[in-house]
Short mmCIF file of C-alpha atoms in Angstrom, two decimals:
data_model
loop_
_atom_site.label_atom_id
_atom_site.label_comp_id
_atom_site.label_asym_id
_atom_site.label_seq_id
_atom_site.Cartn_x
_atom_site.Cartn_y
_atom_site.Cartn_z
CA MET A 1 -1.33 -33.81 -9.06
CA ALA A 2 -0.04 -30.26 -8.56
CA ILE A 3 -3.25 -29.35 -6.71
CA ALA A 4 -2.79 -32.32 -4.39
CA ASN A 5 0.86 -31.39 -3.92
CA LEU A 6 -0.19 -28.04 -2.45
CA HIS A 7 -0.99 -30.09 0.69
CA HIS A 8 2.02 -32.39 0.45
CA GLU A 9 4.06 -32.87 3.62
CA ASP A 10 7.20 -32.01 1.66
CA LEU A 11 7.22 -28.19 1.71
CA SER A 12 9.40 -27.92 -1.38
CA LEU A 13 6.76 -29.83 -3.36
CA ARG A 14 4.07 -27.40 -2.20
CA TYR A 15 6.21 -24.49 -3.25
CA TYR A 16 6.89 -26.02 -6.66
CA ALA A 17 3.23 -26.92 -7.19
CA ALA A 18 2.11 -23.32 -6.61
CA TRP A 19 4.64 -22.09 -9.18
CA TRP A 20 3.62 -24.80 -11.64
CA LEU A 21 -0.11 -24.02 -11.46
CA GLY A 22 0.61 -20.39 -12.34
CA LYS A 23 3.16 -21.18 -15.00
CA PHE A 24 0.80 -23.48 -16.87
CA ARG A 25 -2.24 -21.36 -16.08
CA VAL A 26 -4.27 -24.17 -14.59
CA ASN A 27 -7.34 -22.09 -13.85
CA GLU A 28 -9.57 -24.90 -12.69
CA PRO A 29 -11.72 -23.95 -9.70
CA ALA A 30 -9.97 -26.53 -7.52
CA ALA A 31 -6.55 -25.05 -8.32
CA VAL A 32 -7.72 -21.51 -7.59
CA GLU A 33 -9.29 -22.59 -4.28
CA ALA A 34 -6.17 -24.48 -3.22
CA LEU A 35 -3.98 -21.48 -4.06
CA ILE A 36 -6.28 -19.10 -2.16
CA ALA A 37 -5.96 -21.40 0.85
CA ALA A 38 -2.17 -21.39 0.41
CA LEU A 39 -2.18 -17.59 0.89
CA GLU A 40 -2.75 -18.36 4.60
CA ASP A 41 -0.01 -20.99 4.82
CA GLU A 42 1.94 -21.04 8.10
CA ALA A 43 4.09 -24.13 7.54
CA ASP A 44 6.60 -22.90 4.99
CA ARG A 45 8.85 -20.23 6.60
CA THR A 46 12.30 -18.86 5.81
CA GLU A 47 14.90 -17.97 8.42
CA LEU A 48 13.97 -14.32 8.06
CA GLY A 49 10.29 -15.06 8.62
CA GLY A 50 9.28 -15.04 4.95
CA TYR A 51 6.45 -17.12 3.50
CA PRO A 52 7.73 -18.76 0.28
CA LEU A 53 4.54 -20.69 -0.45
CA ARG A 54 2.36 -17.60 0.05
CA ARG A 55 4.61 -15.69 -2.39
CA ASN A 56 4.25 -18.31 -5.09
CA ALA A 57 0.53 -18.71 -4.51
CA ALA A 58 0.03 -14.94 -4.77
CA ARG A 59 2.05 -14.82 -8.01
CA ALA A 60 0.15 -17.76 -9.50
CA LEU A 61 -3.26 -16.28 -8.69
CA GLY A 62 -2.46 -13.19 -10.76
CA LYS A 63 -1.90 -15.37 -13.79
CA LEU A 64 -5.08 -17.42 -13.39
CA GLY A 65 -7.44 -14.46 -13.81
CA ASP A 66 -10.02 -15.61 -11.24
CA ARG A 67 -11.31 -12.64 -9.25
CA ARG A 68 -12.30 -14.85 -6.32
CA ALA A 69 -8.64 -14.46 -5.34
CA VAL A 70 -9.02 -10.70 -4.75
CA PRO A 71 -10.03 -10.67 -1.04
CA GLY A 72 -7.23 -13.07 -0.09
CA LEU A 73 -4.70 -11.04 -2.06
CA ILE A 74 -5.90 -7.82 -0.40
CA ARG A 75 -5.25 -9.46 3.01
CA CYS A 76 -1.75 -10.36 1.73
CA LEU A 77 -1.01 -6.63 1.34
CA GLU A 78 -0.69 -6.60 5.15
CA CYS A 79 1.54 -9.67 5.37
CA SER A 80 4.79 -9.20 7.31
CA ASP A 81 6.76 -10.60 4.33
CA PHE A 82 7.70 -7.88 1.81
CA TYR A 83 7.73 -10.35 -1.08
CA VAL A 84 4.21 -11.56 -0.33
CA ARG A 85 3.02 -7.94 -0.37
CA GLU A 86 4.86 -7.32 -3.63
CA ALA A 87 3.47 -10.44 -5.33
CA ALA A 88 -0.05 -9.61 -4.13
CA ALA A 89 0.19 -6.05 -5.50
CA GLN A 90 1.37 -7.33 -8.87
CA SER A 91 -1.37 -9.92 -9.08
CA LEU A 92 -4.07 -7.46 -8.02
CA GLY A 93 -2.93 -5.23 -10.89
CA MET A 94 -3.39 -8.13 -13.29
CA LEU A 95 -6.81 -9.21 -12.03
CA GLY A 96 -8.40 -5.84 -12.84
CA ASP A 97 -10.74 -5.70 -9.85
CA LEU A 98 -11.01 -2.14 -8.54
CA SER A 99 -12.03 -3.16 -5.01
CA CYS A 100 -8.33 -3.44 -4.11
CA VAL A 101 -7.53 0.22 -4.90
CA PRO A 102 -7.93 1.62 -1.34
CA ALA A 103 -5.76 -1.15 0.11
CA LEU A 104 -3.07 -0.56 -2.54
CA MET A 105 -3.16 3.21 -1.90
CA LYS A 106 -2.67 2.56 1.79
CA LEU A 107 0.77 1.08 1.02
CA LEU A 108 1.82 4.45 -0.40
CA ASP A 109 0.84 6.22 2.85
CA GLY A 110 3.55 8.47 4.19
CA GLY A 111 4.74 9.20 0.67
CA VAL A 112 8.37 9.25 -0.33
CA ALA A 113 9.60 9.83 3.22
CA ALA A 114 8.12 6.52 4.37
CA ALA A 115 9.27 4.59 1.29
CA MET A 116 12.94 4.24 2.12
CA ARG A 117 15.33 1.33 1.81
CA VAL A 118 15.22 -1.18 4.63
CA PRO A 119 18.77 -1.34 6.04
CA GLY A 120 20.45 -4.58 5.08
CA ARG A 121 17.73 -5.62 2.63
CA PRO A 122 17.59 -5.11 -1.12
CA HIS A 123 14.16 -3.49 -1.06
CA LEU A 124 12.16 -0.53 0.24
CA GLU A 125 9.82 -0.52 3.22
CA GLN A 126 6.88 -1.24 0.92
CA PRO A 127 6.70 -2.65 -2.63
CA SER A 128 6.07 0.88 -3.90
CA GLU A 129 7.01 0.11 -7.50
CA ALA A 130 4.62 -2.83 -7.77
CA VAL A 131 1.87 -0.84 -6.05
CA MET A 132 2.21 2.11 -8.44
CA GLU A 133 2.35 -0.21 -11.41
CA ALA A 134 -0.85 -1.91 -10.29
CA LEU A 135 -2.63 1.39 -9.66
CA GLY A 136 -1.59 2.63 -13.10
CA THR A 137 -2.76 -0.55 -14.80
CA LEU A 138 -6.07 -0.40 -12.90
CA GLN A 139 -6.55 3.22 -14.09
CA ALA A 140 -7.02 4.26 -10.46
CA THR A 141 -7.02 8.01 -11.14
CA GLN A 142 -7.86 8.74 -7.49
CA ALA A 143 -4.27 7.68 -6.70
CA THR A 144 -2.65 10.25 -9.02
CA ALA A 145 -1.84 12.81 -6.32
CA LEU A 146 -0.43 10.07 -4.12
CA ILE A 147 1.86 8.75 -6.86
CA GLN A 148 3.14 12.07 -8.19
CA PRO A 149 5.65 12.78 -5.36
CA PHE A 150 7.37 9.46 -6.13
CA LEU A 151 8.71 11.08 -9.33
CA GLU A 152 11.27 12.64 -6.94
CA HIS A 153 12.11 9.43 -5.08
CA PRO A 154 15.88 9.00 -4.54
CA VAL A 155 15.87 5.55 -6.16
CA ALA A 156 15.84 5.82 -9.97
CA ARG A 157 13.67 2.79 -10.64
CA VAL A 158 11.03 4.02 -8.23
CA GLN A 159 10.94 7.35 -10.11
CA TYR A 160 10.42 5.48 -13.35
CA ALA A 161 7.68 3.30 -11.90
CA ALA A 162 5.97 6.55 -10.88
CA ALA A 163 6.43 8.02 -14.37
CA ARG A 164 4.94 4.92 -15.91
CA ALA A 165 1.89 5.03 -13.63
CA MET A 166 1.50 8.79 -14.09
CA TYR A 167 1.43 8.32 -17.86
CA GLN A 168 -1.20 5.62 -17.56
CA LEU A 169 -3.33 7.77 -15.27
CA THR A 170 -2.98 11.12 -17.07
CA LYS A 171 -1.78 10.30 -20.62
CA GLU A 172 0.46 13.37 -20.32
CA PRO A 173 3.43 13.04 -22.74
CA VAL A 174 5.78 14.59 -20.18
CA TYR A 175 5.80 11.29 -18.27
CA GLY A 176 6.42 9.23 -21.38
CA GLU A 177 9.30 11.57 -22.27
CA ARG A 178 10.77 11.04 -18.84
CA LEU A 179 10.99 7.32 -19.59
CA VAL A 180 12.50 8.04 -23.01
CA GLN A 181 15.20 10.12 -21.32
CA ALA A 182 15.79 7.24 -18.93
CA LEU A 183 16.90 5.03 -21.81
CA GLN A 184 20.21 6.91 -21.49
CA GLU A 185 20.76 5.45 -18.00
CA SER A 186 24.14 3.73 -17.73
CA ASP A 187 22.71 0.63 -16.02
CA LEU A 188 21.74 -2.02 -18.60
CA GLN A 189 19.30 -3.73 -16.25
CA LEU A 190 17.52 -0.42 -15.71
CA ARG A 191 17.36 0.29 -19.45
CA ARG A 192 15.67 -3.08 -19.93
CA VAL A 193 13.06 -2.22 -17.29
CA ILE A 194 12.43 1.15 -18.98
CA LEU A 195 11.93 -0.59 -22.31
CA SER A 196 9.32 -2.87 -20.82
CA ASP A 197 7.63 0.16 -19.22
CA LEU A 198 7.48 1.99 -22.56
CA GLY A 199 6.08 -1.13 -24.21
CA ALA A 200 3.49 -1.59 -21.47
CA ILE A 201 2.20 1.96 -21.80
CA GLY A 202 2.44 1.85 -25.61
CA TYR A 203 4.06 5.29 -25.78
CA LEU A 204 4.29 5.79 -29.52
CA PRO A 205 6.68 8.79 -29.66
CA ALA A 206 9.31 6.52 -28.07
CA ALA A 207 9.53 4.21 -31.10
CA GLU A 208 12.82 5.49 -32.53
CA ALA A 209 14.44 5.84 -29.11
CA ILE A 210 13.49 2.24 -28.32
CA ALA A 211 14.91 0.99 -31.62
CA SER A 212 18.26 2.66 -30.95
CA ALA A 213 18.51 1.92 -27.22
CA ALA A 214 21.67 0.17 -26.06
CA THR A 215 20.12 -3.21 -25.16
CA GLU A 216 19.60 -6.57 -26.81
CA ASN A 217 17.19 -6.66 -29.75
CA SER A 218 14.83 -9.05 -27.94
CA PHE A 219 13.96 -6.38 -25.37
CA LYS A 220 13.50 -3.72 -28.05
CA LEU A 221 11.23 -6.00 -30.08
CA ILE A 222 8.99 -6.66 -27.08
CA ALA A 223 8.77 -2.93 -26.34
CA LEU A 224 7.94 -2.06 -29.96
CA LYS A 225 5.37 -4.84 -29.95
CA GLY A 226 3.66 -3.01 -27.09
CA LEU A 227 3.56 0.16 -29.18
CA LEU A 228 2.23 -1.71 -32.19
CA GLU A 229 -0.52 -3.30 -30.10
CA GLN A 230 -1.47 0.12 -28.81
CA VAL A 231 -1.73 1.47 -32.38
CA GLN A 232 -3.67 -1.54 -33.61
CA THR A 233 -6.21 -1.64 -30.79
CA GLY A 234 -6.74 2.11 -31.06
CA ALA A 235 -6.90 2.01 -34.85
CA SER A 236 -9.81 -0.36 -35.34
CA SER A 237 -12.16 2.60 -35.73
CA VAL A 238 -9.96 4.53 -38.18
CA ASP A 239 -11.27 2.99 -41.36
CA PRO A 240 -13.89 0.32 -40.78
CA GLN A 241 -14.54 0.17 -44.53
CA ASP A 242 -11.11 -1.20 -45.27
CA PRO A 243 -9.93 -3.91 -42.90
CA ARG A 244 -6.63 -4.00 -44.77
CA SER A 245 -5.70 -0.44 -43.98
CA LEU A 246 -2.73 0.09 -41.72
CA SER A 247 -1.94 3.42 -40.17
CA ARG A 248 1.34 5.18 -40.90
CA ASP A 249 2.25 4.77 -37.24
CA ALA A 250 1.76 1.01 -37.42
CA ILE A 251 3.94 0.79 -40.52
CA ARG A 252 6.55 3.00 -38.88
CA VAL A 253 6.77 0.72 -35.83
CA MET A 254 6.91 -2.43 -37.95
CA THR A 255 9.70 -0.97 -40.11
CA LEU A 256 11.72 -0.44 -36.94
CA MET A 257 10.93 -3.99 -35.77
CA ASP A 258 11.94 -5.52 -39.12
CA ALA A 259 15.36 -3.89 -38.80
CA LEU A 260 15.91 -5.57 -35.42
CA LEU A 261 15.43 -9.14 -36.67
CA MET B 1 47.77 -7.12 -46.03
CA THR B 2 48.44 -3.41 -45.71
CA ASP B 3 50.35 -2.13 -42.70
CA SER B 4 47.40 -0.03 -41.63
CA SER B 5 45.01 -3.03 -41.40
CA GLN B 6 47.57 -4.92 -39.33
CA GLU B 7 47.88 -1.95 -37.00
CA LEU B 8 44.11 -1.77 -36.61
CA ILE B 9 43.89 -5.52 -35.96
CA ASP B 10 46.58 -5.19 -33.31
CA ALA B 11 44.69 -2.30 -31.78
CA ILE B 12 41.58 -4.49 -31.42
CA GLU B 13 43.51 -7.35 -29.87
CA GLN B 14 45.19 -4.99 -27.42
CA ALA B 15 42.20 -2.81 -26.60
CA ASN B 16 42.09 -2.42 -22.83
CA SER B 17 38.73 -0.69 -22.50
CA PRO B 18 35.31 -1.16 -24.13
CA GLU B 19 35.58 2.35 -25.65
CA ARG B 20 38.91 1.58 -27.29
CA LEU B 21 37.62 -1.73 -28.56
CA VAL B 22 34.61 -0.08 -30.18
CA ALA B 23 36.73 2.69 -31.72
CA SER B 24 39.26 0.17 -33.10
CA VAL B 25 36.55 -2.07 -34.53
CA GLN B 26 34.89 0.91 -36.20
CA ALA B 27 38.24 1.95 -37.69
CA LEU B 28 38.98 -1.53 -39.04
CA ALA B 29 35.43 -1.92 -40.38
CA ALA B 30 35.74 1.38 -42.22
CA THR B 31 38.76 0.15 -44.21
CA ARG B 32 36.64 -2.61 -45.84
CA GLN B 33 39.85 -4.62 -46.21
CA THR B 34 39.51 -8.39 -46.57
CA ALA B 35 42.51 -8.69 -44.26
CA GLY B 36 40.25 -7.58 -41.43
CA ILE B 37 37.52 -10.22 -41.96
CA SER B 38 38.78 -12.78 -39.49
CA THR B 39 39.24 -10.21 -36.75
CA LEU B 40 35.81 -8.69 -37.34
CA ILE B 41 34.26 -12.17 -37.04
CA ALA B 42 36.16 -12.76 -33.80
CA VAL B 43 34.73 -9.51 -32.41
CA LEU B 44 31.19 -10.96 -32.75
CA GLY B 45 32.08 -13.19 -29.81
CA TYR B 46 33.45 -10.50 -27.51
CA ASN B 47 30.12 -9.90 -25.78
CA ASN B 48 30.25 -6.19 -26.58
CA PRO B 49 27.08 -5.31 -28.52
CA THR B 50 28.32 -1.94 -29.82
CA ALA B 51 31.54 -3.48 -31.12
CA ALA B 52 29.61 -6.42 -32.59
CA VAL B 53 27.19 -4.13 -34.43
CA ALA B 54 30.14 -2.21 -35.90
CA ALA B 55 31.79 -5.49 -36.94
CA VAL B 56 28.56 -6.74 -38.57
CA GLU B 57 28.33 -3.46 -40.47
CA GLY B 58 31.95 -3.84 -41.64
CA LEU B 59 31.39 -7.44 -42.75
CA ILE B 60 28.28 -6.44 -44.69
CA GLN B 61 30.26 -3.71 -46.46
CA ILE B 62 32.99 -6.20 -47.40
CA GLY B 63 30.20 -8.42 -48.73
CA GLU B 64 30.84 -11.52 -50.82
CA ALA B 65 34.42 -12.03 -49.63
CA ALA B 66 33.20 -12.34 -46.04
CA VAL B 67 30.69 -15.14 -46.74
CA GLN B 68 33.02 -18.13 -46.72
CA PRO B 69 34.91 -17.03 -43.59
CA LEU B 70 31.60 -16.32 -41.83
CA LEU B 71 30.34 -19.81 -42.69
CA GLU B 72 33.59 -21.43 -41.57
CA GLN B 73 33.80 -19.51 -38.33
CA LEU B 74 30.16 -19.85 -37.19
CA ASP B 75 30.44 -20.15 -33.43
CA ASP B 76 28.68 -23.31 -32.22
CA TYR B 77 29.19 -22.42 -28.59
CA ASN B 78 28.16 -18.77 -28.44
CA TYR B 79 24.64 -17.98 -29.60
CA GLY B 80 25.19 -14.25 -29.31
CA ALA B 81 28.06 -14.43 -31.78
CA ARG B 82 26.04 -16.79 -33.97
CA ALA B 83 23.14 -14.33 -34.17
CA TYR B 84 25.45 -11.54 -35.33
CA ALA B 85 27.07 -13.79 -37.93
CA ILE B 86 23.69 -14.91 -39.27
CA ARG B 87 22.58 -11.26 -39.40
CA ALA B 88 25.66 -10.43 -41.49
CA LEU B 89 25.06 -13.39 -43.80
CA ALA B 90 21.39 -12.44 -44.15
CA ALA B 91 22.30 -8.89 -45.15
CA ILE B 92 25.04 -9.93 -47.61
CA ALA B 93 22.37 -12.29 -49.02
CA SER B 94 24.65 -14.70 -50.83
CA PRO B 95 22.72 -17.90 -51.62
CA ARG B 96 25.82 -19.82 -50.56
CA ALA B 97 24.59 -19.15 -47.01
CA LEU B 98 21.32 -21.00 -47.66
CA ASP B 99 22.20 -24.19 -45.78
CA ALA B 100 23.57 -22.23 -42.83
CA LEU B 101 20.40 -20.14 -42.68
CA VAL B 102 18.20 -23.24 -42.87
CA ALA B 103 20.13 -24.76 -39.97
CA ALA B 104 19.98 -21.49 -38.03
CA ALA B 105 16.20 -21.35 -38.49
CA THR B 106 15.92 -24.19 -35.97
CA ASP B 107 18.63 -22.91 -33.61
CA PHE B 108 17.70 -23.02 -29.92
CA ALA B 109 18.35 -19.27 -29.63
CA PRO B 110 15.46 -17.04 -30.75
CA SER B 111 17.80 -14.23 -31.87
CA VAL B 112 19.45 -16.66 -34.30
CA ARG B 113 16.10 -17.97 -35.58
CA ARG B 114 14.79 -14.45 -36.19
CA ALA B 115 17.87 -13.40 -38.16
CA ALA B 116 17.73 -16.58 -40.23
CA ALA B 117 14.02 -16.16 -41.00
CA LYS B 118 14.53 -12.67 -42.32
CA GLY B 119 17.58 -13.76 -44.34
CA LEU B 120 15.87 -16.73 -46.00
CA GLY B 121 13.44 -14.45 -47.79
CA ASN B 122 15.97 -12.08 -49.25
CA LEU B 123 18.78 -14.10 -50.81
CA HIS B 124 20.17 -13.06 -54.21
CA TRP B 125 18.72 -16.05 -56.06
CA HIS B 126 20.02 -14.86 -59.43
CA GLU B 127 23.55 -15.68 -58.24
CA LEU B 128 22.62 -19.36 -58.51
CA SER B 129 22.49 -21.29 -61.77
CA GLN B 130 19.08 -21.72 -63.39
CA GLU B 131 18.98 -25.39 -62.39
CA GLN B 132 19.74 -24.67 -58.75
CA ILE B 133 17.14 -21.97 -58.20
CA PRO B 134 13.93 -24.04 -57.86
CA SER B 135 15.21 -26.46 -55.22
CA ALA B 136 16.94 -23.67 -53.30
CA GLN B 137 13.77 -21.61 -53.18
CA LEU B 138 11.69 -24.60 -52.16
CA LEU B 139 14.07 -25.27 -49.30
CA ALA B 140 13.81 -21.65 -48.13
CA LEU B 141 10.03 -21.79 -48.51
CA SER B 142 9.53 -25.00 -46.56
CA THR B 143 11.82 -23.75 -43.79
CA LEU B 144 9.88 -20.48 -43.49
CA LEU B 145 6.52 -22.25 -43.59
CA SER B 146 7.65 -24.51 -40.79
CA ILE B 147 8.91 -21.75 -38.48
CA SER B 148 5.85 -19.63 -39.24
CA GLN B 149 4.24 -22.00 -36.67
CA ASP B 150 6.78 -21.36 -33.93
CA PRO B 151 5.20 -20.76 -30.49
CA ASP B 152 7.29 -17.57 -30.11
CA TRP B 153 5.45 -14.57 -31.62
CA ALA B 154 8.73 -12.88 -32.65
CA ILE B 155 9.78 -15.92 -34.71
CA ARG B 156 6.41 -15.95 -36.47
CA TYR B 157 6.79 -12.20 -37.05
CA ALA B 158 10.25 -12.78 -38.58
CA ALA B 159 8.87 -15.66 -40.68
CA VAL B 160 6.27 -13.28 -42.14
CA VAL B 161 9.06 -10.84 -43.03
CA GLY B 162 10.94 -13.70 -44.71
CA LEU B 163 7.86 -14.95 -46.56
CA GLN B 164 7.11 -11.45 -47.78
CA GLY B 165 10.64 -11.21 -49.22
CA LEU B 166 10.43 -14.64 -50.82
CA ALA B 167 7.06 -13.79 -52.40
CA THR B 168 8.90 -11.69 -55.00
CA GLN B 169 9.79 -15.06 -56.55
CA LEU B 170 6.84 -16.02 -58.73
CA GLU B 171 7.36 -19.79 -58.48
CA VAL B 172 6.76 -19.86 -54.74
CA ARG B 173 4.33 -16.98 -54.48
CA GLN B 174 1.14 -19.00 -54.37
CA PRO B 175 1.91 -21.13 -51.28
CA ILE B 176 3.15 -17.97 -49.55
CA GLN B 177 -0.11 -16.14 -50.23
CA LYS B 178 -2.01 -19.14 -48.92
CA ARG B 179 0.02 -19.24 -45.71
CA LEU B 180 -0.24 -15.47 -45.19
CA GLU B 181 -3.99 -15.76 -45.58
CA GLU B 182 -4.06 -18.42 -42.83
CA MET B 183 -1.87 -16.25 -40.64
CA THR B 184 -4.41 -13.42 -40.63
CA GLN B 185 -5.90 -15.52 -37.80
CA ASP B 186 -2.69 -15.50 -35.73
CA PRO B 187 -3.42 -15.16 -31.98
CA ASP B 188 -0.97 -12.27 -31.70
CA ILE B 189 -2.08 -8.81 -32.72
CA ALA B 190 1.47 -7.73 -33.68
CA VAL B 191 1.89 -10.76 -35.95
CA ARG B 192 -1.51 -10.10 -37.53
CA ALA B 193 -0.48 -6.50 -38.22
CA ARG B 194 2.72 -7.67 -39.90
CA VAL B 195 0.76 -10.20 -41.98
CA GLN B 196 -1.53 -7.40 -43.06
CA LEU B 197 1.46 -5.32 -44.17
CA ALA B 198 3.00 -8.30 -45.99
CA ASN B 199 -0.30 -8.95 -47.75
CA GLN B 200 -0.50 -5.35 -48.91
CA LEU B 201 3.05 -5.43 -50.22
CA VAL B 202 2.76 -8.85 -51.84
CA ILE B 203 -0.47 -7.94 -53.59
CA SER B 204 0.78 -4.57 -54.82
CA HIS B 205 4.11 -5.99 -55.95
#
């Protein structure tokens, strides 16, 4: 039904169908093919020239985990609509296919000077944050030198996206510590983003700072969960003789989590 | 009511900045006066997390005397306030809160469910009469077993914490061990880790 609706004459139904397929992770070949086709949609346009259906299709394809979507998503990185480029970058990060790295790096061309706010719009020239996040997740170490200058970007959240990627690419604690410091930011929304960054990179020394951050417990629990997952996946080799053994770090993180319930 | 508690209550009601509110709540909480209970409960609904945490701390310190007012003033329309109240009840651990915790365990708000799950495992059962204990513990057990299947990983995590606490009660220990054994297959790595910790603690207890 949702797959058929991607071709419905009612544009709002197409838009909804693309969201729905991603939300419920319908990764049937027919759904993936229909969504890839929707990346080229010309019918659904906003007043500002945006492509709502393409945005939703790009977002959905990231969730479906089918790498056949990669070439279409790479083409979306050149779309005139910022939000299509942003969604494509995010989804390419999720799909884990390294062939997109050069195209992602191209969006960082010109460095900080080129990545400025577009007057009258709530976003930068390029989706720099999403691009850096994807490159970090993909472990694209060749992008390290390109990302580093963004640590000095005038927009705080761009700096933090750079710190997150730099930590993923180098594992240098200095970048994790930069995110820990950022938990003191006065903007609640920003603190929540930082928490999710710390959880995503599993930066263990941040555990206590996360537990005492000034945000809702739900956000802290998700961040600490990221740390715990990092410990547990890394720890499988610690003591193969005793599957019941838990590291002190794991117990430390869980003690903090228990106190947030 | 002492004059000083009334002054502190007035200060909370008249606080004109978040900083003043927090400072006034902390001051009232520190007195541990029962006269402040109602005001501290009201603060849970002010949508100021720092003030609410200070109020929860104050209510926990007051303890038993705060249980009945907390139960009577549970806010049906504000899940944030409800979560703080359930957290306070869970920490005071009076078994008189059992029914409220059981109800909260199926609340629509995850923060309320998590607080209730933790609380259900740690009530002071000995405050009940000998005849009341078995049925009360069975009610806590069945509630925890049921929410240990919640789709939300954090609720299952909290249910494990609750089950671990309840496992100190010998009568219900066996079904808890059985459920914890099943939960070693949980899809979520964080929940599995917590089950592992609970198993260690339950076995060594």
